[in-house]
PDB file of C-alpha atoms in Angstrom:
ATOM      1  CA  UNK A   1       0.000   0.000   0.000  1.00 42.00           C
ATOM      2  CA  UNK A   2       3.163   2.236  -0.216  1.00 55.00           C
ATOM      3  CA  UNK A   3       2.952   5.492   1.481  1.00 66.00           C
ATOM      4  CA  UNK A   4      -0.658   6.215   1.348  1.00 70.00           C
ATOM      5  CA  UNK A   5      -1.532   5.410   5.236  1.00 70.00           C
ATOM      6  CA  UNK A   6       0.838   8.657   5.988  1.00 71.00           C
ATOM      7  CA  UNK A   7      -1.155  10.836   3.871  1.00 76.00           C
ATOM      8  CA  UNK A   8      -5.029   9.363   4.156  1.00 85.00           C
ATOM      9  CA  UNK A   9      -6.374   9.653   7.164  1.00 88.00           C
ATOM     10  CA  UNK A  10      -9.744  10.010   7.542  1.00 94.00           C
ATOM     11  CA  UNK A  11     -12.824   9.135   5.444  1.00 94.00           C
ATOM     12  CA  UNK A  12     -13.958  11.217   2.224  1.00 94.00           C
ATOM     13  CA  UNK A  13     -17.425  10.057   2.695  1.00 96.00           C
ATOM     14  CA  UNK A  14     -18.295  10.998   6.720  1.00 96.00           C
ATOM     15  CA  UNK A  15     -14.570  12.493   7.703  1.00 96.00           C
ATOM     16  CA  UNK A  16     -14.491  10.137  10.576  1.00 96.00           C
ATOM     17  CA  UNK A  17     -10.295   9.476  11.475  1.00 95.00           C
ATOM     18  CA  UNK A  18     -11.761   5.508  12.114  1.00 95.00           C
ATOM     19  CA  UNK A  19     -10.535   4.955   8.574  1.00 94.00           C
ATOM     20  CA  UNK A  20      -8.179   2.213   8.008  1.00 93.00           C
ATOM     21  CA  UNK A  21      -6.336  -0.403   5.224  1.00 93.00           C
ATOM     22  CA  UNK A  22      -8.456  -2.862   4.378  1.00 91.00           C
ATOM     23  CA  UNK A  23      -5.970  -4.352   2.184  1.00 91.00           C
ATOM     24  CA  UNK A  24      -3.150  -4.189  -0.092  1.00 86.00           C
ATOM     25  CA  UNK A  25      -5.590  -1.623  -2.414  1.00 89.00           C
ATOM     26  CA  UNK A  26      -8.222  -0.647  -0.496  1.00 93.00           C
ATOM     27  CA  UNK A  27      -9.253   1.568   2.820  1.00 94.00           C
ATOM     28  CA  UNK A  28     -12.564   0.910   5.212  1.00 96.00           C
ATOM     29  CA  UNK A  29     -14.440   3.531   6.865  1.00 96.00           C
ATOM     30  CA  UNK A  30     -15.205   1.682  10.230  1.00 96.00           C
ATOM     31  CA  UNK A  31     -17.514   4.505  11.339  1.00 97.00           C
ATOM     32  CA  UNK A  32     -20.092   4.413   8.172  1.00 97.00           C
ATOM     33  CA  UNK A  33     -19.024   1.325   6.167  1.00 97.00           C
ATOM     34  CA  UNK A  34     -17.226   3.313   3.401  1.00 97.00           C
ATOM     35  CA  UNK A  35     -14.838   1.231   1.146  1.00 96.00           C
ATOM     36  CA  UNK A  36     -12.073   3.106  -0.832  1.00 93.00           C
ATOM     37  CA  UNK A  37      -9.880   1.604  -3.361  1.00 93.00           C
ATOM     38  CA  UNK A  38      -6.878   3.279  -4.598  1.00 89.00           C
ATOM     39  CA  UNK A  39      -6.928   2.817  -7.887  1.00 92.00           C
ATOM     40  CA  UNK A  40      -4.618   3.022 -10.654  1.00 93.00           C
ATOM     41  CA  UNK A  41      -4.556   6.683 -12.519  1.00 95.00           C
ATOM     42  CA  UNK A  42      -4.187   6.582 -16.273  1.00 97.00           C
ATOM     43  CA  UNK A  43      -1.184   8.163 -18.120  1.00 97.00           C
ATOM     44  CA  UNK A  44      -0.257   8.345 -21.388  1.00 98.00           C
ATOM     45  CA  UNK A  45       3.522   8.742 -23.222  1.00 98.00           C
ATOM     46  CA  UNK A  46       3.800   9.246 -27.147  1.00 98.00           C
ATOM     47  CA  UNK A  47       7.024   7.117 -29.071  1.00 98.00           C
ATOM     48  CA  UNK A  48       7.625  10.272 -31.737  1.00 98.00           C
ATOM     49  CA  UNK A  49      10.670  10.222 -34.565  1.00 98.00           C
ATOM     50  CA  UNK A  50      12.258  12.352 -36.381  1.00 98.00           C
ATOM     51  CA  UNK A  51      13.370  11.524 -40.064  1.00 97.00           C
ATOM     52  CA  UNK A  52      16.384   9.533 -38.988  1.00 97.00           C
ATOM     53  CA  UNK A  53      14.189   6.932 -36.791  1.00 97.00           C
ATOM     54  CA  UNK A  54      15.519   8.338 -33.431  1.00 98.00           C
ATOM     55  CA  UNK A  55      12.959   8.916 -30.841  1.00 98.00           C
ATOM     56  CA  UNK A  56      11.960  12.035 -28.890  1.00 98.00           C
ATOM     57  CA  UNK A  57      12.880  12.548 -25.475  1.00 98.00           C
ATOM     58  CA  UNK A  58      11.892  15.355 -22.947  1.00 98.00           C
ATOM     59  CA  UNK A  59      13.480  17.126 -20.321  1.00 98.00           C
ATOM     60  CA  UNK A  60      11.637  17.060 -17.179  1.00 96.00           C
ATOM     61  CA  UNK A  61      11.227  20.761 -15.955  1.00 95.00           C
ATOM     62  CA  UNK A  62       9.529  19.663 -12.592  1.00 92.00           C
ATOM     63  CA  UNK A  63      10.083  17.416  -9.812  1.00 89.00           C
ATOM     64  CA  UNK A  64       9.535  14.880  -9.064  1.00 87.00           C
ATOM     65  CA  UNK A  65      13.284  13.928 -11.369  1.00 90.00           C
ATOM     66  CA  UNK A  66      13.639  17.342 -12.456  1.00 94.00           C
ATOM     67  CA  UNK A  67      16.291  17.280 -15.395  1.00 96.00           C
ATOM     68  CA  UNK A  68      15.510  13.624 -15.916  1.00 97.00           C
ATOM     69  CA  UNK A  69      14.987  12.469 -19.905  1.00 98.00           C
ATOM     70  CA  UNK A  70      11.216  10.962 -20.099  1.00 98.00           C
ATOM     71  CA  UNK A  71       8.852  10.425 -22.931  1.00 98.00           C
ATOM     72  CA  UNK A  72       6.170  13.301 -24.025  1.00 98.00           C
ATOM     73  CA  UNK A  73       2.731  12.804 -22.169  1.00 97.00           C
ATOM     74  CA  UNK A  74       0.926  12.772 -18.883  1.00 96.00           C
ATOM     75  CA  UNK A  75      -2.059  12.173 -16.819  1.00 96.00           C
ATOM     76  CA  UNK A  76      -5.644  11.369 -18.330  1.00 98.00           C
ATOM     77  CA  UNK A  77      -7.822  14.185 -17.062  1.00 97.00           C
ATOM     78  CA  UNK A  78     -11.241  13.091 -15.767  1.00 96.00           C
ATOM     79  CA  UNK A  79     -13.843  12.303 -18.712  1.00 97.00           C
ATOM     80  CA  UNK A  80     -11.015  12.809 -21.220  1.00 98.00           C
ATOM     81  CA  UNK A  81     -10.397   9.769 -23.916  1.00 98.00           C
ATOM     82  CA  UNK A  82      -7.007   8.051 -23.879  1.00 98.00           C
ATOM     83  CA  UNK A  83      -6.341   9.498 -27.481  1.00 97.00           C
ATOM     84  CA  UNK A  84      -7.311  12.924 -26.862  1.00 98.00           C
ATOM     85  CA  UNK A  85      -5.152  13.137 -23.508  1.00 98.00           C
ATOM     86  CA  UNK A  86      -2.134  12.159 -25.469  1.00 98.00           C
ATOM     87  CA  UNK A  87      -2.883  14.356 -28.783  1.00 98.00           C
ATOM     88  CA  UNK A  88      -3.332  17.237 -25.986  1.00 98.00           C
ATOM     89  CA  UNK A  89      -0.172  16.535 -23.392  1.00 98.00           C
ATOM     90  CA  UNK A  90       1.771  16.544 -26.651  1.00 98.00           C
ATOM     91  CA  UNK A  91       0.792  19.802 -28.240  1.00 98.00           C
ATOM     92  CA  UNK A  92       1.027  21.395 -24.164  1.00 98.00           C
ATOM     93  CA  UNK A  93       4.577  19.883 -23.886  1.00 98.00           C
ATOM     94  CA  UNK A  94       5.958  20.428 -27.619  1.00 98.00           C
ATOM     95  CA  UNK A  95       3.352  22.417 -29.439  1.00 98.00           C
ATOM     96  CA  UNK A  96       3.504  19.342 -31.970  1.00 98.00           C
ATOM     97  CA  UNK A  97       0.218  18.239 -33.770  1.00 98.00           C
ATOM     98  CA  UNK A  98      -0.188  14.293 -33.075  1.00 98.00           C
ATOM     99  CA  UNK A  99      -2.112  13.144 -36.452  1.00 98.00           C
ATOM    100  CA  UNK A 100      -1.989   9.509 -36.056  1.00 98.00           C
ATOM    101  CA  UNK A 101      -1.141   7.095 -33.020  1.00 98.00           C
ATOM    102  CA  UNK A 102      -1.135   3.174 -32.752  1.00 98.00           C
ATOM    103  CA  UNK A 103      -1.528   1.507 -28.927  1.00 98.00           C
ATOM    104  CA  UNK A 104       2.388  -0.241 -28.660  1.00 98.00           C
ATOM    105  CA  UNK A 105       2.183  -1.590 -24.867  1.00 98.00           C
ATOM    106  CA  UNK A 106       1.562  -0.388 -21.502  1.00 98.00           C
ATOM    107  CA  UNK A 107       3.650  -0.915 -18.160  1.00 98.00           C
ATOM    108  CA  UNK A 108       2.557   0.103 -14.107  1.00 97.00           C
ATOM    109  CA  UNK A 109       4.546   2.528 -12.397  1.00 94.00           C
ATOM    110  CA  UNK A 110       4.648   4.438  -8.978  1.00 91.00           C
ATOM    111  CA  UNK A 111       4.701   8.317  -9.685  1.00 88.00           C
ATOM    112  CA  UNK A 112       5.303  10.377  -6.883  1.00 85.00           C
ATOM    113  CA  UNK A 113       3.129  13.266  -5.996  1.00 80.00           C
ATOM    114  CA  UNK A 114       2.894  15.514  -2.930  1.00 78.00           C
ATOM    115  CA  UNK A 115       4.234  13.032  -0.527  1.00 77.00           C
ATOM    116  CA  UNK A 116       2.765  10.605  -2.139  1.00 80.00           C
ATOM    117  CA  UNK A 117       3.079   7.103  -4.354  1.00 84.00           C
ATOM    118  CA  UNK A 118       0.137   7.272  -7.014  1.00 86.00           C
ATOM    119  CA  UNK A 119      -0.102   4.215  -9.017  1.00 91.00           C
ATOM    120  CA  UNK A 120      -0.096   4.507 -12.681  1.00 95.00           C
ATOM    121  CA  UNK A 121      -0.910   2.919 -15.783  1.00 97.00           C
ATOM    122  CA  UNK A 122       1.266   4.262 -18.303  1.00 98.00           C
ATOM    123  CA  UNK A 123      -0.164   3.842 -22.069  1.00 98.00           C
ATOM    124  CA  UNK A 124       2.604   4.213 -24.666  1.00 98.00           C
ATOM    125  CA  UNK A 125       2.061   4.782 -28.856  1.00 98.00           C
ATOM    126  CA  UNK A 126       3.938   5.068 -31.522  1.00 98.00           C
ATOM    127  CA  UNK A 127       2.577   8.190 -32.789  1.00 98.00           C
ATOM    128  CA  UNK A 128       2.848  10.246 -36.221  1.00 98.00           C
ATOM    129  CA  UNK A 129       3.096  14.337 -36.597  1.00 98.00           C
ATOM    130  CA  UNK A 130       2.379  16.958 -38.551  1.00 97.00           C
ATOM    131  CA  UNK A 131       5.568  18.742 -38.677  1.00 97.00           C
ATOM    132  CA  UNK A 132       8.397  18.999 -36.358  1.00 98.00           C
ATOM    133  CA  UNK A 133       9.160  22.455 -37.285  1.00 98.00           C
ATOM    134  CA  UNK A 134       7.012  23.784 -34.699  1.00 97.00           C
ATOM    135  CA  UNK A 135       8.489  21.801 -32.411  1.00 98.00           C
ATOM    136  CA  UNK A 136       9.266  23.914 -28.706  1.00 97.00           C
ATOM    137  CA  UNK A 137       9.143  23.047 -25.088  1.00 97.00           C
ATOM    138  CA  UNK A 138       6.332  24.057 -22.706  1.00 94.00           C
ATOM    139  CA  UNK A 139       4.068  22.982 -19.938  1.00 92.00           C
ATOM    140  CA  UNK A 140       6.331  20.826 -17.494  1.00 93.00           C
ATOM    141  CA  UNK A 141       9.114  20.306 -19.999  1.00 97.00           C
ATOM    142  CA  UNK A 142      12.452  22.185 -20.567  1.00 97.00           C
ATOM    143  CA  UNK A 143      14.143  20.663 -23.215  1.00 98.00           C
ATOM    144  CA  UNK A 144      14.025  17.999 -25.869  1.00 98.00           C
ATOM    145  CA  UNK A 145      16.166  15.815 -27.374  1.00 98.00           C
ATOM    146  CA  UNK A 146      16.525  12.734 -30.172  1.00 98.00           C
ATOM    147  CA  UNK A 147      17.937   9.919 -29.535  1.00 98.00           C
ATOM    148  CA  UNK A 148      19.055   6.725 -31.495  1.00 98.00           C
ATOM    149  CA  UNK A 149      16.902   4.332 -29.865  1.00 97.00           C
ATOM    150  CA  UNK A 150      20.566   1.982 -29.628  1.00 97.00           C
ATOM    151  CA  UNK A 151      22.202   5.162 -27.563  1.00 97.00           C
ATOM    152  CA  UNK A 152      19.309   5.607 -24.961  1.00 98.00           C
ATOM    153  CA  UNK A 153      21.087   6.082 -21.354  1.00 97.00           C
ATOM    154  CA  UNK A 154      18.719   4.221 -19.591  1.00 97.00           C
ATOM    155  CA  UNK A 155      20.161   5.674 -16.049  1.00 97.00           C
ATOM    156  CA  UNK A 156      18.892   9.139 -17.492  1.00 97.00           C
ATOM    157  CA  UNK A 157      15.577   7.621 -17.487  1.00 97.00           C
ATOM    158  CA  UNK A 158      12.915   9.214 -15.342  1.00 92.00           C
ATOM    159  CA  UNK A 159      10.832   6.117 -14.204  1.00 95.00           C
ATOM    160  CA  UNK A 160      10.923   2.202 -14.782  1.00 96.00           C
ATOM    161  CA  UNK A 161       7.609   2.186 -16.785  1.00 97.00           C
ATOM    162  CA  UNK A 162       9.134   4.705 -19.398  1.00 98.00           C
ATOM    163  CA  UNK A 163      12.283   2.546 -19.480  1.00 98.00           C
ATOM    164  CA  UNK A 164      10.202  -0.734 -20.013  1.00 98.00           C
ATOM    165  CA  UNK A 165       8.473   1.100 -22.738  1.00 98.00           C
ATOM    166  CA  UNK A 166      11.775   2.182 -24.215  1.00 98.00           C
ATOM    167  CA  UNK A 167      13.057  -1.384 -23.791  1.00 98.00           C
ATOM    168  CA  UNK A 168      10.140  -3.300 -25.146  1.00 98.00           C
ATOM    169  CA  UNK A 169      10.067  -0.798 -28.306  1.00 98.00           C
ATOM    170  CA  UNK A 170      13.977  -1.596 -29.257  1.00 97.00           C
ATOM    171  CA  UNK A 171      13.523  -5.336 -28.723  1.00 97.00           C
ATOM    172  CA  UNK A 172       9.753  -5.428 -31.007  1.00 97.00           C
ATOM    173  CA  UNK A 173       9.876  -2.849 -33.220  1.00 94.00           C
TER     174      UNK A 173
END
């Protein structure tokens, strides 16, 4: 359950501080019978290339891994399709037009977030663009850079999942 029982602490439903694990995934109010599960949040990373096959990393501008190389994307916002979270996290991040993408594999990961470990399910495609000449970083990212898929510093990495996507991409693709 991570590091969740130092941050929850009392229930969302009747704010009673009777509010417990229940297991590995889930929390019980014992006060008014609540159950809370702590789901996994949906994220999404886009595999983009240049003309000379090498893919597109990002510089994380934030923490958590500030300076760290990752993959364009993020977080699925509520009521938001898979598809139009990643054409939008791209254009936010790079101000690049996603025109086509095609589901490669996904991987869990742990992000951390205000003190705590949300659980992720990190959604990567190979994804085509418009142009690359309006390529620029924004949002939460500072730089960009390609990268021969064969020259990837995986130490550089920000998180396991994105390195399990790079890793699964160079061995299947």
């Amino acid at each position: 359950m991570s590091n969740h029982n130092k941050v929850i602490k009392y229930c969302p439903k009747c704010g009673s501080s009777d509010f417990f694990p229940d297991s590995p995934k889930s929390y019980l109010c014992k006060k008014c019978r609540f159950h809370f599960y702590l789901n996994s949040a949906a994220a999404v990373v886009a595999l983009v290339f240049n003309e000379k096959r090498e893919v597109l990393l990002t510089v994380r501008a934030h923490e958590p891994n500030k300076g760290a190389l990752d993959l364009p994307g993020g977080f699925v916002d509520p009521g938001e399709s898979v598809e139009k979270a990643l054409f939008r996290e791209v254009y936010e991040e790079l101000n690049v037009e996603v025109t086509n993408a095609e589901y490669l594999v996904s991987f869990p990961n742990e992000y951390p977030f205000s003190g705590l470990i949300v659980n992720t399910t990190d959604l990567a495609f190979i994804c085509t663009v418009k142009t690359l000449d309006t390529i620029r970083a924004g949002d939460d990212v500072s730089g960009y850079m390609f990268v021969d898929v064969n020259d990837i510093d995986y130490l550089k990495i920000f998180s396991a999942s994105i390195r399990n996507i790079l890793k699964h991409y160079k061995e299947n693709c």
